[in-house]
PDB file of C-alpha atoms in Angstrom:
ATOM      1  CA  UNK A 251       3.469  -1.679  62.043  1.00 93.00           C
ATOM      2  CA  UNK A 252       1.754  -3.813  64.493  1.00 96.00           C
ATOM      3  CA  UNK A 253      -0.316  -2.781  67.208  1.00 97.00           C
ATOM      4  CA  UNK A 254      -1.076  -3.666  70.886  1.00 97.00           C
ATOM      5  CA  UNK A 255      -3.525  -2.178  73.656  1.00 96.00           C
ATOM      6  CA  UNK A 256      -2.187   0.362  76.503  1.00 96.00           C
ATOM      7  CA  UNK A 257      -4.043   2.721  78.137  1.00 89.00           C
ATOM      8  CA  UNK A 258      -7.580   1.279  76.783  1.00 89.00           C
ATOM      9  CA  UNK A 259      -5.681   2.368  72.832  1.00 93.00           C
ATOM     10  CA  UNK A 260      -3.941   0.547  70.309  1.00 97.00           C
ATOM     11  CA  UNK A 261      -0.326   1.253  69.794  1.00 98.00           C
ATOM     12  CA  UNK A 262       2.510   0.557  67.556  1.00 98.00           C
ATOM     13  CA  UNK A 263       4.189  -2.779  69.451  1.00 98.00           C
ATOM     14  CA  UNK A 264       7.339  -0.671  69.370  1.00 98.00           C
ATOM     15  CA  UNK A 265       7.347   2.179  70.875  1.00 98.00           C
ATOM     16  CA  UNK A 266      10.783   5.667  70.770  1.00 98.00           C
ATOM     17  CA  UNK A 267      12.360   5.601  74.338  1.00 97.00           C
ATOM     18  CA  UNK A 268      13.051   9.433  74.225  1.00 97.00           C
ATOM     19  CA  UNK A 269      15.821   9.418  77.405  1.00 97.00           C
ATOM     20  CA  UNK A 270      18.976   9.695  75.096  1.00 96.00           C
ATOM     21  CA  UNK A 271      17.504  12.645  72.935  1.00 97.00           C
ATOM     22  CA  UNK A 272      18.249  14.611  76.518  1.00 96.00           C
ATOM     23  CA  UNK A 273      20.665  13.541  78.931  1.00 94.00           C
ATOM     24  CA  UNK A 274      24.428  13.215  78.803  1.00 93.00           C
ATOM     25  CA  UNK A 275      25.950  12.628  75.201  1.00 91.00           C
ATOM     26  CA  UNK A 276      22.150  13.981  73.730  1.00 96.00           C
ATOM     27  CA  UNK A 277      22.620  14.510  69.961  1.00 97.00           C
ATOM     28  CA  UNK A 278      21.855  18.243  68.741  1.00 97.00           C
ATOM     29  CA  UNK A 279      17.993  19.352  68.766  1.00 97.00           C
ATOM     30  CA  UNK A 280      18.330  18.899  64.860  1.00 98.00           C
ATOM     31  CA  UNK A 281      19.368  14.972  65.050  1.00 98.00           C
ATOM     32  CA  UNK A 282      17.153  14.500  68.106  1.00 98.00           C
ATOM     33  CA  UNK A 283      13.705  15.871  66.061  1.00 98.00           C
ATOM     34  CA  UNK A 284      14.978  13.825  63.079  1.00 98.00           C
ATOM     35  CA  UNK A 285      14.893  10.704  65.261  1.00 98.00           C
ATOM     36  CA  UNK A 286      11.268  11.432  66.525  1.00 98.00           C
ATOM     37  CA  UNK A 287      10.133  12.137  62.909  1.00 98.00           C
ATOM     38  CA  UNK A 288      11.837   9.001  61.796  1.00 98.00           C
ATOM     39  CA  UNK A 289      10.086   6.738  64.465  1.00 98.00           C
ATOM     40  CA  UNK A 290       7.000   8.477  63.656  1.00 98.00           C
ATOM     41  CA  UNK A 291       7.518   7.942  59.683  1.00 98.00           C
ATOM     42  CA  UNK A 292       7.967   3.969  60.645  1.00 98.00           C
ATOM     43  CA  UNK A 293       4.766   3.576  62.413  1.00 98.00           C
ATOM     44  CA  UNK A 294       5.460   4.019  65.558  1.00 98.00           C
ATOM     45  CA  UNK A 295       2.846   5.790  67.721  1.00 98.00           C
ATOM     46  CA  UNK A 296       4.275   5.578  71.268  1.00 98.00           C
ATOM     47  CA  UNK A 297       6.894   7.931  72.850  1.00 98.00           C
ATOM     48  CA  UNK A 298       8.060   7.392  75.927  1.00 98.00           C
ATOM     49  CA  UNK A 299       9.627  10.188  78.084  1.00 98.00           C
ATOM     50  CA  UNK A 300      10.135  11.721  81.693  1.00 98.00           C
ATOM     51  CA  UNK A 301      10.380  15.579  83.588  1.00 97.00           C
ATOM     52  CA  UNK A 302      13.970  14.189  84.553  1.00 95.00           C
ATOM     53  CA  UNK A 303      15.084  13.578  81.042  1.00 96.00           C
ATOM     54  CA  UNK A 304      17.872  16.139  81.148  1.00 95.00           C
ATOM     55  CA  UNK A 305      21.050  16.839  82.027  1.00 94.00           C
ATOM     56  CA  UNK A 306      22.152  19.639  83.807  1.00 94.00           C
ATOM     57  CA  UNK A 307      20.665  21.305  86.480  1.00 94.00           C
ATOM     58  CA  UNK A 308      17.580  23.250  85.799  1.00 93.00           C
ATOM     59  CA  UNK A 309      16.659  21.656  82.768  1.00 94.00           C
ATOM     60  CA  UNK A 310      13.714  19.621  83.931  1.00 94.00           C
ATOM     61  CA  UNK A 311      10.971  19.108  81.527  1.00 95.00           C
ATOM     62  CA  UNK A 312      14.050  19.389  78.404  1.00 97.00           C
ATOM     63  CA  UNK A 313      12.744  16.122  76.749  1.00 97.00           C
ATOM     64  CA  UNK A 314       8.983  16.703  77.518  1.00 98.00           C
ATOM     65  CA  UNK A 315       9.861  19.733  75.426  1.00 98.00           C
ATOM     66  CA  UNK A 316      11.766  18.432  72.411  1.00 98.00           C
ATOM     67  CA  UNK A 317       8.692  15.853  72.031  1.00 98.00           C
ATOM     68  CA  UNK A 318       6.082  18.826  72.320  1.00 98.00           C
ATOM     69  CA  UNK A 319       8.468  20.405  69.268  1.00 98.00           C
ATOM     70  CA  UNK A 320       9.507  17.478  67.152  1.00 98.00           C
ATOM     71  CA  UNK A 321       5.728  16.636  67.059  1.00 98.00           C
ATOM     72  CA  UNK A 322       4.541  20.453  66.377  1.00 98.00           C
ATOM     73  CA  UNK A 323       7.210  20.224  63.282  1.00 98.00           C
ATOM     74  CA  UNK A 324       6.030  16.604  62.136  1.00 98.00           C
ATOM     75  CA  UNK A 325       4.578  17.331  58.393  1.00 94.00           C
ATOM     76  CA  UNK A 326       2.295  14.061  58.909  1.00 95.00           C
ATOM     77  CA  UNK A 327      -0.562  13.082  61.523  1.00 96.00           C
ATOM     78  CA  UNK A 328      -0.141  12.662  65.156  1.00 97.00           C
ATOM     79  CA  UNK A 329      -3.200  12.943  66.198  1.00 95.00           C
ATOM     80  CA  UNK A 330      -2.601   9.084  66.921  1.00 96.00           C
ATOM     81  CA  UNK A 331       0.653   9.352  68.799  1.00 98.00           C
ATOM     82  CA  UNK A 332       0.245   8.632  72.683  1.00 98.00           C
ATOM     83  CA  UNK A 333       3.267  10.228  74.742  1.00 98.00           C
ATOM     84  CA  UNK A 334       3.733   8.228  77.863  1.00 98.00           C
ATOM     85  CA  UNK A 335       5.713  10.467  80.858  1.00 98.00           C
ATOM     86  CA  UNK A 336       7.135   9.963  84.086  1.00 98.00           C
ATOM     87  CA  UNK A 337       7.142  12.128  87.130  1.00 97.00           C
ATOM     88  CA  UNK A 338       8.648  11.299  90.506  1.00 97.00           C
ATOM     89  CA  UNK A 339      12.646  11.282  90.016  1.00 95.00           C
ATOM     90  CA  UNK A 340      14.677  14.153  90.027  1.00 94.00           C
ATOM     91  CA  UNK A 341      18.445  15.260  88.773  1.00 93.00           C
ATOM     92  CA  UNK A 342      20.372  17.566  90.459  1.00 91.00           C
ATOM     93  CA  UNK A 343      22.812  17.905  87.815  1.00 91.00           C
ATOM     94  CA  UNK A 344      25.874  15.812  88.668  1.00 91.00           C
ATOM     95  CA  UNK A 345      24.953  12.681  87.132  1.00 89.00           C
ATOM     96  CA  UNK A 346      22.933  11.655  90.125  1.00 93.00           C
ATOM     97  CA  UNK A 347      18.549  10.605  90.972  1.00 94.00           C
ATOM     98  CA  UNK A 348      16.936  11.261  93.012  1.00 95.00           C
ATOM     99  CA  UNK A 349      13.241  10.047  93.945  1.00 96.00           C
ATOM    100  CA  UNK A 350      10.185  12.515  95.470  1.00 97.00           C
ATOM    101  CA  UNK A 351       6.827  10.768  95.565  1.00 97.00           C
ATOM    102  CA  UNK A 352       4.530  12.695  97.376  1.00 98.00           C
ATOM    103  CA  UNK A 353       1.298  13.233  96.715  1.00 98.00           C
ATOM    104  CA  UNK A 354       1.613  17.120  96.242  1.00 98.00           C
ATOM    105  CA  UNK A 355       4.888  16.731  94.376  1.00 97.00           C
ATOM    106  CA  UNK A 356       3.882  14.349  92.088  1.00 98.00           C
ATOM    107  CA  UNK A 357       0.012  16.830  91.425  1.00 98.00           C
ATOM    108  CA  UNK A 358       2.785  19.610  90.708  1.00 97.00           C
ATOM    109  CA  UNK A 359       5.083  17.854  88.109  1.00 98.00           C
ATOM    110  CA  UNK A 360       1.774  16.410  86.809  1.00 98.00           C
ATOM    111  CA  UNK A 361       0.150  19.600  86.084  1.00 98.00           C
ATOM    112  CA  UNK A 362       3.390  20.836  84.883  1.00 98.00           C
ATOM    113  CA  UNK A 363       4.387  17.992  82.597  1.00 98.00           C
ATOM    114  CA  UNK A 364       1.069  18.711  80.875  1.00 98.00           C
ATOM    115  CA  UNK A 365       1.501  22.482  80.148  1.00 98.00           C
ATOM    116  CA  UNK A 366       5.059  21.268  78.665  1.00 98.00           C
ATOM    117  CA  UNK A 367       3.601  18.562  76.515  1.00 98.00           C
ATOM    118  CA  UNK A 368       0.775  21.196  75.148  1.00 97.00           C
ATOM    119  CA  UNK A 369      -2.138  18.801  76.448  1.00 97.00           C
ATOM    120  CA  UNK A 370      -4.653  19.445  78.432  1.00 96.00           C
ATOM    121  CA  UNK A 371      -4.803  16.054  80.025  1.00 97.00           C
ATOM    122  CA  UNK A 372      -1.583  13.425  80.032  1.00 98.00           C
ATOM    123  CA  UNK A 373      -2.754  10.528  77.617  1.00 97.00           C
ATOM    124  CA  UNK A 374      -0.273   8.215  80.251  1.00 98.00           C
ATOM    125  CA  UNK A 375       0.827   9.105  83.498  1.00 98.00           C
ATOM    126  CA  UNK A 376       3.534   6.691  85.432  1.00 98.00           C
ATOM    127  CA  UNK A 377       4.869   6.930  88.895  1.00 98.00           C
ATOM    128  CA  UNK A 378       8.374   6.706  87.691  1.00 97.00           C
ATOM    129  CA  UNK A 379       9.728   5.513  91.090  1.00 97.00           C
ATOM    130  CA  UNK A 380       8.503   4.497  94.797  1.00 98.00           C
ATOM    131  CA  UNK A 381       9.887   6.596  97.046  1.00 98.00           C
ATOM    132  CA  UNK A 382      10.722   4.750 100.478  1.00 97.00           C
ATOM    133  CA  UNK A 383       9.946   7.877 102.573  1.00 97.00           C
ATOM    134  CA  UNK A 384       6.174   8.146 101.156  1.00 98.00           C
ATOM    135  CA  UNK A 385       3.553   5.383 102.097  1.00 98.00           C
ATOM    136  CA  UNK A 386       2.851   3.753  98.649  1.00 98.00           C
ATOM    137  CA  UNK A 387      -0.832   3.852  98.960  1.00 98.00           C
ATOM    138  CA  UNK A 388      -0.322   7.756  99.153  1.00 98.00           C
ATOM    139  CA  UNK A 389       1.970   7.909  95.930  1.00 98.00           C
ATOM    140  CA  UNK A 390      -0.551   5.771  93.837  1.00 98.00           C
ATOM    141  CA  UNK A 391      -3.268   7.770  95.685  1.00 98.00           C
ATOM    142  CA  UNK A 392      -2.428  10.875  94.014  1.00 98.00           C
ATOM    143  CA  UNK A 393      -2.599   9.506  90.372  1.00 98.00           C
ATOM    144  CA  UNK A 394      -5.871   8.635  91.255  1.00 98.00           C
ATOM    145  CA  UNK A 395      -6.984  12.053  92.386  1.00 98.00           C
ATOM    146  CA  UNK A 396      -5.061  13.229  89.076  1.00 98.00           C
ATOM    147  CA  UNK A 397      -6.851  10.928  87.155  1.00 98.00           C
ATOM    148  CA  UNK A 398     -10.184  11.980  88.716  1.00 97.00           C
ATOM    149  CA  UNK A 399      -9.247  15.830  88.289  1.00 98.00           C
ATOM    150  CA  UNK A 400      -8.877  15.344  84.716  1.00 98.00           C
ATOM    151  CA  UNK A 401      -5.031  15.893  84.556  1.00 98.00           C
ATOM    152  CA  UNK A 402      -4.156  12.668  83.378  1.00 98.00           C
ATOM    153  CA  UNK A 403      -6.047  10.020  81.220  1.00 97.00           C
ATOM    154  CA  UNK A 404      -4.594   7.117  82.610  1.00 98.00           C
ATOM    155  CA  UNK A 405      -1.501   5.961  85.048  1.00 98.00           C
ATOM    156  CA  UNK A 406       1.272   3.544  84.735  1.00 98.00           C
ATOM    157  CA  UNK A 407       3.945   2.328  87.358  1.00 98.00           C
ATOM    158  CA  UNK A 408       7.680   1.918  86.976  1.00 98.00           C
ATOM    159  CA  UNK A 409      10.148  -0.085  89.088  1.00 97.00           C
ATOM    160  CA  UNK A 410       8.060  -1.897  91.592  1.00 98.00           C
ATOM    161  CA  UNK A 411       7.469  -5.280  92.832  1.00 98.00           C
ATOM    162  CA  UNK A 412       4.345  -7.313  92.553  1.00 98.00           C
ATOM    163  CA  UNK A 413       3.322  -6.673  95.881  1.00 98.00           C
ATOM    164  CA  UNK A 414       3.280  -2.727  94.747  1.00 98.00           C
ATOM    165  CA  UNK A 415       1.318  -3.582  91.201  1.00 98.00           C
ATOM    166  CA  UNK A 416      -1.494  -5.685  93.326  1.00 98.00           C
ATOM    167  CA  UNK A 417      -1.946  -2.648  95.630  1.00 98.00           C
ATOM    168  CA  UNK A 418      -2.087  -0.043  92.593  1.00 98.00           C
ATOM    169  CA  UNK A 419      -4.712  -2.497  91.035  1.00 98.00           C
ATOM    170  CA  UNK A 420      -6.647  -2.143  94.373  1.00 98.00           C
ATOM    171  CA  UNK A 421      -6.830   1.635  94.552  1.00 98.00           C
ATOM    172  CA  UNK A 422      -6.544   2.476  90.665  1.00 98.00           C
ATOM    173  CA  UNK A 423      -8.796  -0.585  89.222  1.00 97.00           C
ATOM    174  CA  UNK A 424      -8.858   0.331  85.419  1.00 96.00           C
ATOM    175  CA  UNK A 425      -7.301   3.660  85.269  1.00 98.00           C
ATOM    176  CA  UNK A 426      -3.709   1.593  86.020  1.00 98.00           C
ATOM    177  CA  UNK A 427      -2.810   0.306  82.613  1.00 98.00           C
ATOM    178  CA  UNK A 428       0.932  -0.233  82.408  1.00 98.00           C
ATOM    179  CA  UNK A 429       3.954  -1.198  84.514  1.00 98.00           C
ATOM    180  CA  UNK A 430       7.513  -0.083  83.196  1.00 98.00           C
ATOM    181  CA  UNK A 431      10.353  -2.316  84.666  1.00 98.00           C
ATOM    182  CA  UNK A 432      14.203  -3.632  83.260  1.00 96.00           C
ATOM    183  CA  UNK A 433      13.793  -6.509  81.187  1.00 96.00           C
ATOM    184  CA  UNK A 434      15.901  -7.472  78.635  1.00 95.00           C
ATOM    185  CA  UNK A 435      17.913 -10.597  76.980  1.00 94.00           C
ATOM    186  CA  UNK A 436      20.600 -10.119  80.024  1.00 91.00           C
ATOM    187  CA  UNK A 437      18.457  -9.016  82.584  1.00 93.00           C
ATOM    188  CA  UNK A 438      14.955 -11.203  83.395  1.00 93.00           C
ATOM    189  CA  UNK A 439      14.190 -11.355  87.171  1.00 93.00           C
ATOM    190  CA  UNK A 440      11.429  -9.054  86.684  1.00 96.00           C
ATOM    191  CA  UNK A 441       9.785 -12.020  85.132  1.00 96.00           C
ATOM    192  CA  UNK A 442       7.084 -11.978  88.103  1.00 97.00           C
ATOM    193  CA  UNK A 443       6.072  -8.577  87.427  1.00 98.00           C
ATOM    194  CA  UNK A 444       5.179  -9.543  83.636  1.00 98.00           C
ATOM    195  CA  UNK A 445       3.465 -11.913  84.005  1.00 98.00           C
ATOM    196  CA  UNK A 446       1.141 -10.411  86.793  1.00 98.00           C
ATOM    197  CA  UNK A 447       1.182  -7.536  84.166  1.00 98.00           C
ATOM    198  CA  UNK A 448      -0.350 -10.055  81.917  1.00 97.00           C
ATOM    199  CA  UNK A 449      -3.188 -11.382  84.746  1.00 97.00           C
ATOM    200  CA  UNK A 450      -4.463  -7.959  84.992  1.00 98.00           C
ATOM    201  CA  UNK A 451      -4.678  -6.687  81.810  1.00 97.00           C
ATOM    202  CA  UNK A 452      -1.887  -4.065  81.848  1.00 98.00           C
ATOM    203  CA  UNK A 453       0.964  -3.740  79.390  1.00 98.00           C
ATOM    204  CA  UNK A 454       4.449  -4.160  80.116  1.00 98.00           C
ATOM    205  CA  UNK A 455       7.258  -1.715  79.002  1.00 98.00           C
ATOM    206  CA  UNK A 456      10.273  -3.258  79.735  1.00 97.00           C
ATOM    207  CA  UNK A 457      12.981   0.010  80.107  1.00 94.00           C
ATOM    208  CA  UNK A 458      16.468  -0.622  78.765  1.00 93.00           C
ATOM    209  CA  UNK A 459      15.250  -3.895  76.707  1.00 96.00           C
ATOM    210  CA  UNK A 460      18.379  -3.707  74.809  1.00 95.00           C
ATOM    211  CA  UNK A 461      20.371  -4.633  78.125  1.00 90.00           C
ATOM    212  CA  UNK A 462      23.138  -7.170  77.141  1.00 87.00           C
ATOM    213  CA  UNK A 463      22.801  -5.940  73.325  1.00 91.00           C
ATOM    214  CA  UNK A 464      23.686  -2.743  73.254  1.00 79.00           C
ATOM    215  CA  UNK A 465      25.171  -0.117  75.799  1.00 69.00           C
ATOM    216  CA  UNK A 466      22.479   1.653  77.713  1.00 65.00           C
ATOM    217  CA  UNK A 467      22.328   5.416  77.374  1.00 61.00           C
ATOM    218  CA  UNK A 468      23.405   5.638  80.730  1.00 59.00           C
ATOM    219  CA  UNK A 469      26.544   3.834  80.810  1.00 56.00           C
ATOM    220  CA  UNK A 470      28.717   6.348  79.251  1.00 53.00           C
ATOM    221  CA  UNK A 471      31.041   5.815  76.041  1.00 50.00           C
ATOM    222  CA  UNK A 472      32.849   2.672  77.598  1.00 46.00           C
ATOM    223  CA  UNK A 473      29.697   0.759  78.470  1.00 48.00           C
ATOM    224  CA  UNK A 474      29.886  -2.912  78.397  1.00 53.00           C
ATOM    225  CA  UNK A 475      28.326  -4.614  75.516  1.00 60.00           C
ATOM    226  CA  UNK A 476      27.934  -8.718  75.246  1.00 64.00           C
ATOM    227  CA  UNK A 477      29.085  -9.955  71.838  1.00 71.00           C
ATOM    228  CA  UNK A 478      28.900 -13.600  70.153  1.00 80.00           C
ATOM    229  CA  UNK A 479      25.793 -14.351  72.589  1.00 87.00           C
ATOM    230  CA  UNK A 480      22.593 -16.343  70.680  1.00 91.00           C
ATOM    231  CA  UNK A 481      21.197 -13.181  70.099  1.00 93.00           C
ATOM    232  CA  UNK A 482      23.967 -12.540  67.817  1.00 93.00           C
ATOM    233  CA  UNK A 483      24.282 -15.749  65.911  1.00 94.00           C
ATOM    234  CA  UNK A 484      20.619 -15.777  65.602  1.00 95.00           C
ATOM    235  CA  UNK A 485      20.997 -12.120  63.856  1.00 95.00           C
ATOM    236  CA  UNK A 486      24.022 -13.273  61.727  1.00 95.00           C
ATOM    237  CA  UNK A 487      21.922 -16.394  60.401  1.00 95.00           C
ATOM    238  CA  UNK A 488      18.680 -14.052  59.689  1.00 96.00           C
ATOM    239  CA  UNK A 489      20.683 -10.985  58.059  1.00 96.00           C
ATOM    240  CA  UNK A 490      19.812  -8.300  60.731  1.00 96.00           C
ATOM    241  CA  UNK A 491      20.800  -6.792  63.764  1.00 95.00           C
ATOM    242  CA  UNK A 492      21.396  -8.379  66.844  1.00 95.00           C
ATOM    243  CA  UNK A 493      19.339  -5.071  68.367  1.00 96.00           C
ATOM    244  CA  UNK A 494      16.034  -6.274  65.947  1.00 97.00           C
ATOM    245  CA  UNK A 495      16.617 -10.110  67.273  1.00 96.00           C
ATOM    246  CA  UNK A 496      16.572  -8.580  70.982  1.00 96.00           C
ATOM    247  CA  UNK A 497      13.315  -6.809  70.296  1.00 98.00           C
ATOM    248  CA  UNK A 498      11.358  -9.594  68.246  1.00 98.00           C
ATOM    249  CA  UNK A 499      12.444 -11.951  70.920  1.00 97.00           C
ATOM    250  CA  UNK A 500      10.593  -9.828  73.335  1.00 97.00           C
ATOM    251  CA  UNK A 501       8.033  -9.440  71.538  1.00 98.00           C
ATOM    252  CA  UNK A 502       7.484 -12.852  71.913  1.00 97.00           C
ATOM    253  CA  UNK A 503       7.783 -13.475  75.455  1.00 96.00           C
ATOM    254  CA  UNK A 504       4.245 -11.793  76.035  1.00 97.00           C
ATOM    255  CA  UNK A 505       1.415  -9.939  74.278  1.00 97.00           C
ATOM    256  CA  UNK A 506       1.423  -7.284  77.060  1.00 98.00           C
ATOM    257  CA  UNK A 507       5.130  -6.548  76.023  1.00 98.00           C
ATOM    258  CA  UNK A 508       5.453  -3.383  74.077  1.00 98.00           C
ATOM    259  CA  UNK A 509       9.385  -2.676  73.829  1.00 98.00           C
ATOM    260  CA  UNK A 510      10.353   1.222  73.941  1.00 97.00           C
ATOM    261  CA  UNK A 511      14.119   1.386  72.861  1.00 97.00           C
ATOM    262  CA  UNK A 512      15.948   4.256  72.820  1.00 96.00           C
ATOM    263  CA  UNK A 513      17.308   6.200  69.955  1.00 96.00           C
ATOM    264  CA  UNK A 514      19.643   8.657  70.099  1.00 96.00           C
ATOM    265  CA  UNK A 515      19.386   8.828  65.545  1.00 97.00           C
ATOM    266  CA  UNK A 516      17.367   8.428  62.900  1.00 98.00           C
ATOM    267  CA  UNK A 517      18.562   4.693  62.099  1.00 97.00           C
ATOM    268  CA  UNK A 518      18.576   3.306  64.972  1.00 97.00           C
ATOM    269  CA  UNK A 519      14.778   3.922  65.979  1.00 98.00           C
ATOM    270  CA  UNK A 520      14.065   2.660  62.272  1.00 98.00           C
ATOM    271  CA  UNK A 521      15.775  -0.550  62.942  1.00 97.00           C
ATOM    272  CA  UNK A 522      14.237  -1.048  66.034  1.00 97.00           C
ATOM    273  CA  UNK A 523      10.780  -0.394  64.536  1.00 98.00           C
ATOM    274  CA  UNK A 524      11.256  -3.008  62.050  1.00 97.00           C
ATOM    275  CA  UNK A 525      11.033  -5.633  64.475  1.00 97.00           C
ATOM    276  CA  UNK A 526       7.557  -6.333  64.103  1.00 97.00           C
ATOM    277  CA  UNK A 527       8.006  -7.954  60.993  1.00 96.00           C
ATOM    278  CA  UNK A 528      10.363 -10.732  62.026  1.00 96.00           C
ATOM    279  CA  UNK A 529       8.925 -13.516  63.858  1.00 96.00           C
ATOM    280  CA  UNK A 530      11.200 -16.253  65.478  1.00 96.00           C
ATOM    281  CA  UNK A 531      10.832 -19.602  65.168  1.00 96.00           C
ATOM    282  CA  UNK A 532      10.523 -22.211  67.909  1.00 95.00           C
ATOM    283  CA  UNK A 533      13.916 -23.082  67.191  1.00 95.00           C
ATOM    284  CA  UNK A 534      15.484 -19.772  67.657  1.00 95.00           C
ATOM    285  CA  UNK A 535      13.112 -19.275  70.728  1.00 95.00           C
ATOM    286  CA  UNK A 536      14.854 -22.105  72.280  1.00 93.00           C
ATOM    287  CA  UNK A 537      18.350 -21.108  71.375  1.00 93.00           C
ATOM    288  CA  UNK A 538      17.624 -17.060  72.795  1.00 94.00           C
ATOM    289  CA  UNK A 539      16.492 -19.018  76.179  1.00 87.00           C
ATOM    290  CA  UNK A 540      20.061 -19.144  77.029  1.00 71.00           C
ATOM    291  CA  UNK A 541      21.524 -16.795  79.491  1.00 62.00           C
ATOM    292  CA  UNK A 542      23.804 -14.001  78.030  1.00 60.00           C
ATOM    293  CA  UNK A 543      27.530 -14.266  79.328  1.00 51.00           C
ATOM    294  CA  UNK A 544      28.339 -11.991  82.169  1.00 46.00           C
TER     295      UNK A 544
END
């Protein structure tokens, strides 16, 4: 495994997007811990998760949960495994988000995010959404006063602009280490936010990184899925998947980039984790620079 720097740590340069372990068409519990233990077994030392990784009503905190487990059961270390959350969205339970980014909200699902995980402070906090209603200096204000409380180690950002990221910077200054947008071989106009990621020292997580590659978690069984792009003849040539192409490519676009692709079984996240051992070549570089189909 390779490694690369988020919240002031090294971690493995792939990290387990835990979302599909929960929500709709979530394996069993006994697939879903044998995923986590397989990512774990290939190196990989960063989980990614959320309060409103669930499905039905009532169920917030379910993924936060089968992480806290499926690392409890692991027979091997993880003393070195930093789990990322997420608190400001919400689900109702009809398929639907919604987004609550107040300060006091955000101090409660904090606080209670943290007795789920079994930690006594959240080794990465990120404000999973802005919330239009709430001044943004407020949101981001909180995570500082949860940082400074001792609730959280450090804080992270998902879905905003650069205009947002700058601002964080201002009132967070080295306890904001990460910013989690969409980026992915068929989606790239967050291309600003990356690169400012890259200015200020923080590492970028792009969220559904397989976009264009593979069907997202959330699109449901009949989810549209590009075929006979680059990516794929680039995979066919090399002997892999077009899903290992997608992430080595990314990779590559940055050294803040550290991929977290989800995994809904034990061969997928293994796949995925083998990434870090296939480097492109200029050539192929060039080729992937084309834009995927619609």
């Amino acid at each position: 495994m390779q490694y690369r720097t988020l919240a002031h740590t090294a971690v493995s340069a792939i990290g387990l997007g835990a979302m599909p372990l929960s929500i709709e068409h979530r394996p069993d519990e006994t697939r879903a811990i044998a995923t986590v233990h397989a990512a774990l077994d290939a190196g990989v030392t960063l989980v990614d998760t959320a309060d409103s990784y669930h499905w039905h009503a009532g169920e917030a905190g379910h993924n936060e949960l089968l992480i806290a487990r499926a690392l409890a059961r692991y027979g091997g270390d993880t003393s070195r495994v930093l789990v990322a959350t997420k608190g400001g969205r919400g689900r109702p339970g009809d398929g639907s988000w919604t987004v609550t980014a107040t300060p006091a909200h955000l101090k409660r699902a904090a606080e209670a995010s943290a007795k789920r995980l079994g930690v006594d402070a959240i080794g990465l906090y990120q404000l999973h959404k802005p919330d239009p209603t709430v001044p943004w200096a407020e949101s981001v204000g909180a995570l500082r006063e949860l940082r400074d409380a001792g609730t959280i180690r450090a804080a992270g950002l998902s879905n905003v602009t650069t205009a947002q990221i700058r601002q964080a910077h201002q009132i967070l200054g080295d306890g904001l280490v990460s910013v989690q947008n969409q980026y992915s071989p068929a989606v790239r106009d967050n291309e600003p936010e990356l690169r400012l990621s890259e200015q200020l020292g923080l590492a970028f997580l792009p969220w559904s990184p397989l976009g264009g590659i593979s069907r997202s978690s959330l699109d449901g069984p009949s989810g549209h899925t590009s075929v006979g792009t680059a990516f794929h003849r680039v995979a066919a040539e090399r002997g892999v998947s077009p899903q290992r192409i997608a992430l080595a490519w990314l990779l590559a676009r940055s050294p803040a980039m550290i991929p977290v692709p989800g995994a809904s079984r034990p061969a997928t996240i293994t796949d995925s984790a083998g990434a870090v051992e296939l480097t492109l070549d200029p050539q192929e570089l060039a080729e992937l620079e084309d834009v995927l189909p619609s």
